PDB file of C-alpha atoms in Angstrom:
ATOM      1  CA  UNK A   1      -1.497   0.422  20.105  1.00 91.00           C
ATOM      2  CA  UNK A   2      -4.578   1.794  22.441  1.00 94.00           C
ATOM      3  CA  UNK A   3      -3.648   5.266  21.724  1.00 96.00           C
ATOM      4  CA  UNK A   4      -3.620   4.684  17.522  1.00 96.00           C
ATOM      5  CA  UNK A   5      -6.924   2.547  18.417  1.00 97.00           C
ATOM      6  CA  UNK A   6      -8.191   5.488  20.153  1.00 96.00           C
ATOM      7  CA  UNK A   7      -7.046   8.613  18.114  1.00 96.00           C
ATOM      8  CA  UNK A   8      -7.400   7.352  14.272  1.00 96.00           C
ATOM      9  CA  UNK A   9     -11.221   7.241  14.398  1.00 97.00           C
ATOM     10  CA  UNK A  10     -11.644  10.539  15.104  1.00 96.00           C
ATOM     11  CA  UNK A  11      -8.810  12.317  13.516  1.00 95.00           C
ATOM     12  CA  UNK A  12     -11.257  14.453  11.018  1.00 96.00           C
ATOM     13  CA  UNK A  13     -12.644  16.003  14.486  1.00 93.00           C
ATOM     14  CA  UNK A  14     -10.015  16.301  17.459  1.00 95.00           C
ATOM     15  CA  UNK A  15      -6.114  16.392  17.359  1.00 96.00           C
ATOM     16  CA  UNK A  16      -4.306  12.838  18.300  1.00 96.00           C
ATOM     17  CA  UNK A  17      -1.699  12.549  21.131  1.00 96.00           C
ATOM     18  CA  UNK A  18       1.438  13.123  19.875  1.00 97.00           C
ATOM     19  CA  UNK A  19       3.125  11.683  23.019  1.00 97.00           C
ATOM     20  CA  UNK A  20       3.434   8.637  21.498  1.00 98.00           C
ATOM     21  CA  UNK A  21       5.716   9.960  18.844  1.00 98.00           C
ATOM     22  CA  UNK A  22       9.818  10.623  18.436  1.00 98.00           C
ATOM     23  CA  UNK A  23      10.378  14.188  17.574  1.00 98.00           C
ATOM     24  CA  UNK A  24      12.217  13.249  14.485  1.00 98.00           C
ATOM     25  CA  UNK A  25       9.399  11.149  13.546  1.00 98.00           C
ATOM     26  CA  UNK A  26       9.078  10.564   9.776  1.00 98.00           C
ATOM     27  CA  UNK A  27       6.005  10.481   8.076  1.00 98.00           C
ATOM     28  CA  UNK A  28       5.136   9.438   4.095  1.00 98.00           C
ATOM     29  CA  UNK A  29       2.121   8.939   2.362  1.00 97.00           C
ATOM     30  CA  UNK A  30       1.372   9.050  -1.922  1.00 96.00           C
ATOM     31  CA  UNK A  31       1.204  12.435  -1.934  1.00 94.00           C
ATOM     32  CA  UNK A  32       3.801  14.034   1.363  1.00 94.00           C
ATOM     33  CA  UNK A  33       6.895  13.236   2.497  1.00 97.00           C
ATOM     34  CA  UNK A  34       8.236  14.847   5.699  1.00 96.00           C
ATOM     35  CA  UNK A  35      10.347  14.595   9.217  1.00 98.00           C
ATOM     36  CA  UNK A  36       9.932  15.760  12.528  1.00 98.00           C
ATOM     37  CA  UNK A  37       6.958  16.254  14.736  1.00 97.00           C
ATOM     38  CA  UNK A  38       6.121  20.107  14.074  1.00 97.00           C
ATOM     39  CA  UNK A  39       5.673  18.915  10.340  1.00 97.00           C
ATOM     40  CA  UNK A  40       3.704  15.429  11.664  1.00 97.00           C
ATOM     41  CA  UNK A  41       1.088  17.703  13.799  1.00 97.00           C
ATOM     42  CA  UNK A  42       0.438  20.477  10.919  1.00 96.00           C
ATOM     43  CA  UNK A  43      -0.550  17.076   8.497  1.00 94.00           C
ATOM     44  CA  UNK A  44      -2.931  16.388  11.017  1.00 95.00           C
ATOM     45  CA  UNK A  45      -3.894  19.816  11.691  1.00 96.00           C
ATOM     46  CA  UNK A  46      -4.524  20.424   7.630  1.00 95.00           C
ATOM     47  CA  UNK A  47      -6.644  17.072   7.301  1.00 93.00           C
ATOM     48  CA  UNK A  48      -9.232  17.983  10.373  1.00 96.00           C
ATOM     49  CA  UNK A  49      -9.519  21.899   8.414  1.00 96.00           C
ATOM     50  CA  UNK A  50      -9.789  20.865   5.176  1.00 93.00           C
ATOM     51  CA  UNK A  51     -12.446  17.779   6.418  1.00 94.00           C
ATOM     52  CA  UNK A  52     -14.598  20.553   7.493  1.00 93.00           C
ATOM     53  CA  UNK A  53     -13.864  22.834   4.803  1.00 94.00           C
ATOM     54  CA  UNK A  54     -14.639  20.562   2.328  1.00 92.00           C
ATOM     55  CA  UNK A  55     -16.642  18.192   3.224  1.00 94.00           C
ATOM     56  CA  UNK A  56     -20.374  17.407   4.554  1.00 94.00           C
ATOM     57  CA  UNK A  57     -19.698  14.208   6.301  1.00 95.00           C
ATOM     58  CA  UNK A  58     -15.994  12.456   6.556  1.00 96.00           C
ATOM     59  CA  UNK A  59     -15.012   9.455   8.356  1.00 96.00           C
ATOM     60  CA  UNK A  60     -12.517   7.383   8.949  1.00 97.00           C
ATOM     61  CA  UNK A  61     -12.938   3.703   9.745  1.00 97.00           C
ATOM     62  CA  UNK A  62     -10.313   1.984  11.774  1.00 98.00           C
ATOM     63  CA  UNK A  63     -10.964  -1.761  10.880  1.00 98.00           C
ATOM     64  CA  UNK A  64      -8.034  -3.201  12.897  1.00 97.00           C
ATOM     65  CA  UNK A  65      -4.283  -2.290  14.300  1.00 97.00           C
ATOM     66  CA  UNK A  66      -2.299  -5.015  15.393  1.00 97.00           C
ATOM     67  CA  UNK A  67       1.594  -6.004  15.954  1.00 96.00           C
ATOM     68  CA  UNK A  68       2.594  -7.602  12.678  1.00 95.00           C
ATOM     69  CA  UNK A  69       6.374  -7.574  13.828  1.00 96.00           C
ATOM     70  CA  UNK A  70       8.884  -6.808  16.696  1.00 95.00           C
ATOM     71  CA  UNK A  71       8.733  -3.233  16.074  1.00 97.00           C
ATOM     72  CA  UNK A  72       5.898  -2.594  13.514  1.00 98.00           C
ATOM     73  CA  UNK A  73       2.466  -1.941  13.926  1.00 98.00           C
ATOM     74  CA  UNK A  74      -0.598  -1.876  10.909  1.00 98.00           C
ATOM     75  CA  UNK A  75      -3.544  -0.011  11.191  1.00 98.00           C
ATOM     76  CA  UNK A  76      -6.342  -0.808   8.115  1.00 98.00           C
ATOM     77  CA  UNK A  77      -8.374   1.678   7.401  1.00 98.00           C
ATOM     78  CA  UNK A  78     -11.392   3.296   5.261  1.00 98.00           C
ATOM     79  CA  UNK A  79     -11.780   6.771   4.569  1.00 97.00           C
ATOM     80  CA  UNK A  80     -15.405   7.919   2.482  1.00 96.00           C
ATOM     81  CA  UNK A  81     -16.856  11.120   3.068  1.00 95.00           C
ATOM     82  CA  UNK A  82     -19.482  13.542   0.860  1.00 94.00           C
ATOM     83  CA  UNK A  83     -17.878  16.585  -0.844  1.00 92.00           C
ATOM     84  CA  UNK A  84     -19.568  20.016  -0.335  1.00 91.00           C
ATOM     85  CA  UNK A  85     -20.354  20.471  -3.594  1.00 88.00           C
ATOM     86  CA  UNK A  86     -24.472  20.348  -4.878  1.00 89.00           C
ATOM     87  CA  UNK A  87     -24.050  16.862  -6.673  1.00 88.00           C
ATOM     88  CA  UNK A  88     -22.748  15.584  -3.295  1.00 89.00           C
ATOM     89  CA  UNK A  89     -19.633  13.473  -4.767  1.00 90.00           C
ATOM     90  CA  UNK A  90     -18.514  10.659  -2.685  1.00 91.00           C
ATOM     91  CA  UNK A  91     -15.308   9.863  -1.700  1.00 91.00           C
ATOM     92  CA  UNK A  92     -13.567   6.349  -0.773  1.00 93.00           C
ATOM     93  CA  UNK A  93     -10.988   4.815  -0.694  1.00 96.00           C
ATOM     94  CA  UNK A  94      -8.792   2.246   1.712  1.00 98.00           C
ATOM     95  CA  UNK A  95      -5.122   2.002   3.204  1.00 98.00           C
ATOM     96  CA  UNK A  96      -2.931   0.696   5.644  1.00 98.00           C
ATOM     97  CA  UNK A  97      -0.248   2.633   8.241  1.00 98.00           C
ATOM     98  CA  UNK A  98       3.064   1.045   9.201  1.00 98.00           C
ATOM     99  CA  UNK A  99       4.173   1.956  12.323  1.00 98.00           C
ATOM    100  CA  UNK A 100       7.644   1.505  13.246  1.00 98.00           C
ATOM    101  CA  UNK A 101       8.187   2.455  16.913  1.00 97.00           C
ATOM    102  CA  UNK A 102      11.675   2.427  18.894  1.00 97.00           C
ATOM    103  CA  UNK A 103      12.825   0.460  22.127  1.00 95.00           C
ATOM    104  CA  UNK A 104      11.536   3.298  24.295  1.00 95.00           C
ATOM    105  CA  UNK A 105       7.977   2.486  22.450  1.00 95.00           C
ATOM    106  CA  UNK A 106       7.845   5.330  20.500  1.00 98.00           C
ATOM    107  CA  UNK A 107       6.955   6.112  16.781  1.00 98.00           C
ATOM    108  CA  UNK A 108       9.768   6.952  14.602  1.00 98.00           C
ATOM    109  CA  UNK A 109       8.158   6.093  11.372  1.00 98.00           C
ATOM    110  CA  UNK A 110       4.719   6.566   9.550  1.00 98.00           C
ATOM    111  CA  UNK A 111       4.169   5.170   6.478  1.00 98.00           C
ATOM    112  CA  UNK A 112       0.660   5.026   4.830  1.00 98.00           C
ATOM    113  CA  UNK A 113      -0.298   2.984   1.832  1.00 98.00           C
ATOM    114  CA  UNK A 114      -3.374   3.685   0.029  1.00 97.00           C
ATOM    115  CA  UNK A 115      -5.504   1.352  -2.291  1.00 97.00           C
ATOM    116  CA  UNK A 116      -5.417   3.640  -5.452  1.00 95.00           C
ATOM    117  CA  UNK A 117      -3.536   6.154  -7.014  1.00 94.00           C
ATOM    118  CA  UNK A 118      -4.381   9.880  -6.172  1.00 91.00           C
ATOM    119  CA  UNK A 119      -4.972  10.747  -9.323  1.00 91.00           C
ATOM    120  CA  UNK A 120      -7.743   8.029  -9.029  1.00 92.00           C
ATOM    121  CA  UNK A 121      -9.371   9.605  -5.996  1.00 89.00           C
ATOM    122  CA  UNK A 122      -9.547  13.041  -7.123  1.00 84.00           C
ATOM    123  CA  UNK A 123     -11.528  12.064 -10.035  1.00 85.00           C
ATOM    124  CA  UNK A 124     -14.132  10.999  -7.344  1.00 85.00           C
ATOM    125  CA  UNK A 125     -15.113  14.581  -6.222  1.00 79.00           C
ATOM    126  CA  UNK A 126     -16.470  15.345  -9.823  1.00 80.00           C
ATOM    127  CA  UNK A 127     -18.865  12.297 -10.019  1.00 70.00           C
ATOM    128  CA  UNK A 128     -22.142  12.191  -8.771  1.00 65.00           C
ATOM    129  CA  UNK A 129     -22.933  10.624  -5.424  1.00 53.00           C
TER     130      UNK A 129
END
């Protein structure tokens, strides 16, 4: 839990520890679907270049991780950030991960949920700030 405590808030701007994860690790979100840790470390890899691509300010707020069972862990979070574009769309949105992590203490399973569709975040880069 102190390494997801300590690597989610700045995942737009450094790469996580990946230590903490099995190599078969599978990861899903509303939009990707994947296994295995090469896959796992390009997601994050592709979220801290297209941050700075596209984006003048991005953040993501870790509001709290916590056991919830046995073997799971949730993380709630907030992501807003300002497109680069010259109206300076917002966007926002929040989600939870589900952690599921082995008997050796290691991730094997990354689920995130997110508050809206993505349809319904998209559609906040082309309004107005």
């Amino acid at each position: 839990m102190q390494t997801l405590k300590e690597d989610l808030p700045t995942l737009f701007a450094k790469d996580i520890s990946y230590d903490i994860y099995t190599q078969d690790i599978y990861f899903k979100d509303p939009v990707n679907k994947f296994k295995y840790k090469f896959n796992y470390r390009i997601i994050f890899w592709t979220l801290r270049f297209h941050a700075q691509l596209f984006f003048t300010q991005i953040t993501f707020d870790l509001h709290e991780v916590y056991q919830s069972s046995e073997d799971t862990i949730l993380a709630k979070w907030t992501v807003r950030g300002v497109l680069r574009v010259p109206w300076k769309s917002e966007i926002f949105f929040n989600g939870y991960s589900t952690y599921k992590f082995n008997s050796n203490n290691l991730i094997y399973e990354h689920i995130d949920t997110w508050d809206r569709k993505p349809v319904e975040i998209l559609k906040q880069f082309i309004q107005k700030g």
